[in-house]
Amino acid sequence: MKTRNLYLGIILISLGFISCKDEKEVQAEKNVDNYVIYVDSIEKVAIEDAQNNWEGIDAVYQLRMNEAEANLANLKDSIKAQERIIASKNKYEVIRTKMAVKTVVTPAVTSKQRLRNALFGEGKIGDDMSFAWVDAGNIHGVYQTFIHTAEDNKDSYTREDWDEIKLMYEALDSRKNTVEKEGLTKNDNRKIAALKFKFAPMIKVNRMGAKSEEMKDAKE
C-alpha cells in the first residue's frame, strides 16, 4: 500500500512539472506572438500619427521585445521563434527609419531669436549676426521697423531684451557706416538720423529702467 502511494506521489509530482513546463511554454509562445503582432500593427498606423506618438510606441516595443527574448529558453522550437523575432526586429528598423526620414525636427525658437524676428523680420538675423542683406535701398526701412517695433513694445521688454536691442542697434549702425559708402542717398541718411536722434535716449532710459525694476523685484 505504501509502495502504491509512493508511485502515485511520484506520478503526481511528474505531472506537476510537466504542467509547469507546458504553462511556461505557452506563455513564451504568447510573448513571441504578442511581439510579432505588435510590430505588424505599427506598420498599419498612419505615419503622422506614429510620429506624434513615437516615444510611447517605442517604449511598448522595447517591453514586448524584452519579454519575447527573455522567454526563448522555455520553447521547444526556440530557433524558429528566434527567427520570427529577428524578422520583426528588421521590420521595426525599417519602420523607425521611415519615421526618421519623415519627421522634420523644428528647432526651438529662443526668446532672443523671437526678438530679432520682431525687430528685423522673420529669419533676417540669425546667430551669424550678418547684416549683409541690408543695403542702400532698404536700410531706411530697416531702421524704421526696428525702432518703431522697439517703441511699441518698450514696456514689455526685460533688461536682457534691452541688452539685445542695444547690441542689434549698434550692429545696424555699423552696417550703416558701410552702406553710406555704397550709395546711401542724402535724403535717406537724414531720415535715419532723425530716427536715431529720437531712439538713442529712449533705449538708454528704458534699459536702465528695466535693470532697476529687476533689482527691485529681486530685493522683494
Short mmCIF file of C-alpha atoms in Angstrom, two decimals:
data_model
loop_
_atom_site.label_atom_id
_atom_site.label_comp_id
_atom_site.label_asym_id
_atom_site.label_seq_id
_atom_site.Cartn_x
_atom_site.Cartn_y
_atom_site.Cartn_z
CA MET A 1 0.00 0.00 0.00
CA LYS A 2 2.80 2.33 0.90
CA THR A 3 4.61 1.42 -2.33
CA ARG A 4 1.48 2.21 -4.32
CA ASN A 5 1.07 5.57 -2.63
CA LEU A 6 4.72 6.35 -3.34
CA TYR A 7 4.26 5.64 -7.05
CA LEU A 8 1.16 7.78 -7.13
CA GLY A 9 3.04 10.61 -5.47
CA ILE A 10 5.88 10.40 -7.97
CA ILE A 11 3.41 10.42 -10.86
CA LEU A 12 1.58 13.46 -9.49
CA ILE A 13 4.83 15.35 -8.98
CA SER A 14 5.93 14.48 -12.52
CA LEU A 15 2.63 15.68 -13.92
CA GLY A 16 3.07 18.89 -11.97
CA PHE A 17 6.47 19.50 -13.53
CA ILE A 18 5.07 18.78 -17.00
CA SER A 19 2.16 21.13 -16.34
CA CYS A 20 4.50 23.92 -15.19
CA LYS A 21 6.69 23.37 -18.20
CA ASP A 22 3.67 23.50 -20.52
CA GLU A 23 2.47 26.74 -18.91
CA LYS A 24 5.88 28.34 -19.36
CA GLU A 25 6.00 27.26 -22.98
CA VAL A 26 2.51 28.54 -23.64
CA GLN A 27 3.44 31.89 -22.06
CA ALA A 28 6.66 32.04 -24.07
CA GLU A 29 4.79 31.41 -27.32
CA LYS A 30 2.28 34.07 -26.33
CA ASN A 31 5.06 36.61 -25.67
CA VAL A 32 6.65 35.95 -29.06
CA ASP A 33 3.27 36.21 -30.78
CA ASN A 34 2.49 39.48 -28.97
CA TYR A 35 5.83 40.93 -30.08
CA VAL A 36 5.37 39.94 -33.73
CA ILE A 37 1.75 41.14 -33.80
CA TYR A 38 2.70 44.46 -32.21
CA VAL A 39 5.36 45.18 -34.84
CA ASP A 40 2.90 44.28 -37.59
CA SER A 41 0.34 46.65 -36.07
CA ILE A 42 2.78 49.58 -36.13
CA GLU A 43 3.03 49.23 -39.91
CA LYS A 44 -0.70 49.93 -40.19
CA VAL A 45 -0.54 53.19 -38.22
CA ALA A 46 -0.53 56.40 -40.28
CA ILE A 47 2.96 57.92 -40.38
CA GLU A 48 1.84 61.25 -38.91
CA ASP A 49 0.04 59.52 -36.03
CA ALA A 50 3.04 57.29 -35.37
CA GLN A 51 5.40 60.26 -35.35
CA ASN A 52 3.26 62.12 -32.84
CA ASN A 53 3.25 59.11 -30.50
CA TRP A 54 6.64 57.60 -31.31
CA GLU A 55 8.05 57.67 -27.77
CA GLY A 56 5.11 55.65 -26.48
CA ILE A 57 5.24 53.25 -29.42
CA ASP A 58 8.94 52.64 -28.93
CA ALA A 59 8.52 52.13 -25.16
CA VAL A 60 5.92 49.39 -25.72
CA TYR A 61 8.09 47.88 -28.46
CA GLN A 62 11.07 47.57 -26.10
CA LEU A 63 8.87 45.93 -23.47
CA ARG A 64 7.38 43.38 -25.90
CA MET A 65 10.79 42.58 -27.39
CA ASN A 66 12.37 42.00 -23.97
CA GLU A 67 9.51 39.73 -22.92
CA ALA A 68 9.82 37.67 -26.10
CA GLU A 69 13.58 37.24 -25.85
CA ALA A 70 13.53 36.50 -22.11
CA ASN A 71 11.23 33.50 -22.64
CA LEU A 72 13.00 31.87 -25.59
CA ALA A 73 14.62 29.24 -23.36
CA ASN A 74 11.16 27.92 -22.47
CA LEU A 75 10.34 26.99 -26.05
CA LYS A 76 10.98 23.60 -27.63
CA ASP A 77 11.48 25.19 -31.04
CA SER A 78 13.42 28.23 -29.88
CA ILE A 79 15.28 28.51 -33.20
CA LYS A 80 12.08 29.11 -35.14
CA ALA A 81 10.91 31.61 -32.53
CA GLN A 82 14.26 33.41 -32.72
CA GLU A 83 13.88 33.69 -36.49
CA ARG A 84 10.45 35.29 -36.02
CA ILE A 85 11.89 37.75 -33.50
CA ILE A 86 14.76 38.70 -35.83
CA ALA A 87 12.35 39.22 -38.73
CA SER A 88 10.22 41.55 -36.59
CA LYS A 89 13.32 43.42 -35.42
CA ASN A 90 14.32 44.03 -39.03
CA LYS A 91 10.81 45.16 -39.86
CA TYR A 92 10.82 47.56 -36.92
CA GLU A 93 14.13 49.09 -38.00
CA VAL A 94 12.64 49.79 -41.42
CA ILE A 95 9.65 51.48 -39.77
CA ARG A 96 11.89 53.51 -37.47
CA THR A 97 13.96 54.66 -40.47
CA LYS A 98 10.79 55.86 -42.18
CA MET A 99 9.87 57.82 -39.07
CA ALA A 100 13.30 59.47 -39.01
CA VAL A 101 13.08 60.42 -42.69
CA LYS A 102 9.55 61.76 -42.43
CA THR A 103 9.99 63.58 -39.15
CA VAL A 104 11.12 67.18 -39.53
CA VAL A 105 12.58 68.42 -36.29
CA THR A 106 11.84 72.09 -35.86
CA PRO A 107 14.47 73.72 -33.70
CA ALA A 108 13.10 75.57 -30.72
CA VAL A 109 12.97 79.33 -31.24
CA THR A 110 14.72 81.11 -28.39
CA SER A 111 13.41 84.32 -26.85
CA LYS A 112 16.43 86.11 -28.35
CA GLN A 113 15.58 84.87 -31.84
CA ARG A 114 11.92 85.86 -31.44
CA LEU A 115 13.07 89.35 -30.53
CA ARG A 116 15.32 89.52 -33.59
CA ASN A 117 12.50 88.30 -35.81
CA ALA A 118 10.23 91.05 -34.46
CA LEU A 119 12.85 93.78 -34.91
CA PHE A 120 14.10 92.82 -38.39
CA GLY A 121 11.69 90.30 -39.89
CA GLU A 122 11.41 86.54 -39.72
CA GLY A 123 14.81 84.88 -40.04
CA LYS A 124 16.62 88.02 -41.20
CA ILE A 125 19.15 87.93 -38.36
CA GLY A 126 20.45 84.62 -37.06
CA ASP A 127 23.32 83.53 -34.86
CA ASP A 128 25.82 84.67 -37.50
CA MET A 129 24.73 88.29 -36.87
CA SER A 130 25.05 89.01 -40.58
CA PHE A 131 23.63 92.29 -41.89
CA ALA A 132 24.78 91.69 -45.46
CA TRP A 133 21.17 91.80 -46.65
CA VAL A 134 20.90 95.48 -45.54
CA ASP A 135 21.81 97.80 -48.39
CA ALA A 136 21.37 101.41 -49.51
CA GLY A 137 17.94 100.64 -50.90
CA ASN A 138 16.38 99.14 -47.79
CA ILE A 139 18.33 100.44 -44.79
CA HIS A 140 15.91 103.28 -44.04
CA GLY A 141 13.03 100.79 -43.87
CA VAL A 142 15.11 98.51 -41.64
CA TYR A 143 15.69 101.35 -39.19
CA GLN A 144 12.00 102.25 -39.25
CA THR A 145 10.86 98.69 -38.49
CA PHE A 146 13.48 98.24 -35.80
CA ILE A 147 12.84 101.50 -33.95
CA HIS A 148 9.05 101.52 -34.24
CA THR A 149 8.85 97.90 -33.04
CA ALA A 150 11.03 98.71 -30.04
CA GLU A 151 8.94 101.78 -29.25
CA ASP A 152 5.66 99.89 -29.47
CA ASN A 153 6.85 97.10 -27.15
CA LYS A 154 9.15 99.00 -24.80
CA ASP A 155 7.02 98.33 -21.73
CA SER A 156 7.21 94.55 -22.16
CA TYR A 157 10.99 94.22 -22.61
CA THR A 158 13.25 92.85 -19.90
CA ARG A 159 16.77 94.04 -19.20
CA GLU A 160 18.11 91.12 -21.26
CA ASP A 161 15.86 92.22 -24.14
CA TRP A 162 17.22 95.76 -23.96
CA ASP A 163 20.77 94.42 -23.92
CA GLU A 164 19.99 92.51 -27.09
CA ILE A 165 18.28 95.53 -28.66
CA LYS A 166 21.32 97.66 -27.90
CA LEU A 167 23.61 95.04 -29.43
CA MET A 168 21.47 94.84 -32.58
CA TYR A 169 21.20 98.61 -32.81
CA GLU A 170 24.98 99.02 -32.69
CA ALA A 171 25.41 96.29 -35.31
CA LEU A 172 22.90 98.05 -37.58
CA ASP A 173 24.77 101.33 -37.12
CA SER A 174 27.98 99.57 -38.09
CA ARG A 175 26.32 98.31 -41.27
CA LYS A 176 25.11 101.86 -41.98
CA ASN A 177 28.72 103.08 -42.00
CA THR A 178 29.42 100.63 -44.80
CA VAL A 179 26.21 101.39 -46.69
CA GLU A 180 26.97 105.13 -46.69
CA LYS A 181 29.88 104.38 -49.00
CA GLU A 182 27.69 102.24 -51.26
CA GLY A 183 25.19 104.82 -52.47
CA LEU A 184 23.04 105.79 -49.48
CA THR A 185 21.11 108.90 -50.52
CA LYS A 186 21.32 112.11 -48.50
CA ASN A 187 17.55 112.07 -48.05
CA ASP A 188 17.54 108.58 -46.52
CA ASN A 189 20.55 109.49 -44.41
CA ARG A 190 18.66 112.47 -42.95
CA LYS A 191 15.60 110.33 -42.21
CA ILE A 192 17.75 107.73 -40.47
CA ALA A 193 19.49 110.47 -38.45
CA ALA A 194 16.09 111.73 -37.28
CA LEU A 195 15.06 108.23 -36.19
CA LYS A 196 18.33 107.71 -34.34
CA PHE A 197 18.06 111.10 -32.61
CA LYS A 198 14.73 110.06 -31.14
CA PHE A 199 15.66 106.48 -30.35
CA ALA A 200 19.10 106.85 -28.72
CA PRO A 201 17.84 108.39 -25.45
CA MET A 202 14.85 106.04 -25.35
CA ILE A 203 16.98 102.91 -25.44
CA LYS A 204 19.21 104.28 -22.69
CA VAL A 205 16.36 105.25 -20.37
CA ASN A 206 14.35 102.06 -20.83
CA ARG A 207 17.39 99.82 -20.45
CA MET A 208 18.25 101.48 -17.15
CA GLY A 209 14.60 101.36 -16.06
CA ALA A 210 14.33 97.63 -16.77
CA LYS A 211 17.50 97.00 -14.79
CA SER A 212 16.22 98.99 -11.82
CA GLU A 213 12.91 97.14 -11.90
CA GLU A 214 14.67 93.78 -11.84
CA MET A 215 16.79 94.83 -8.89
CA LYS A 216 13.66 95.95 -7.04
CA ASP A 217 11.92 92.63 -7.71
CA ALA A 218 15.00 90.73 -6.56
CA LYS A 219 15.01 92.58 -3.22
CA GLU A 220 11.33 91.87 -2.67
#
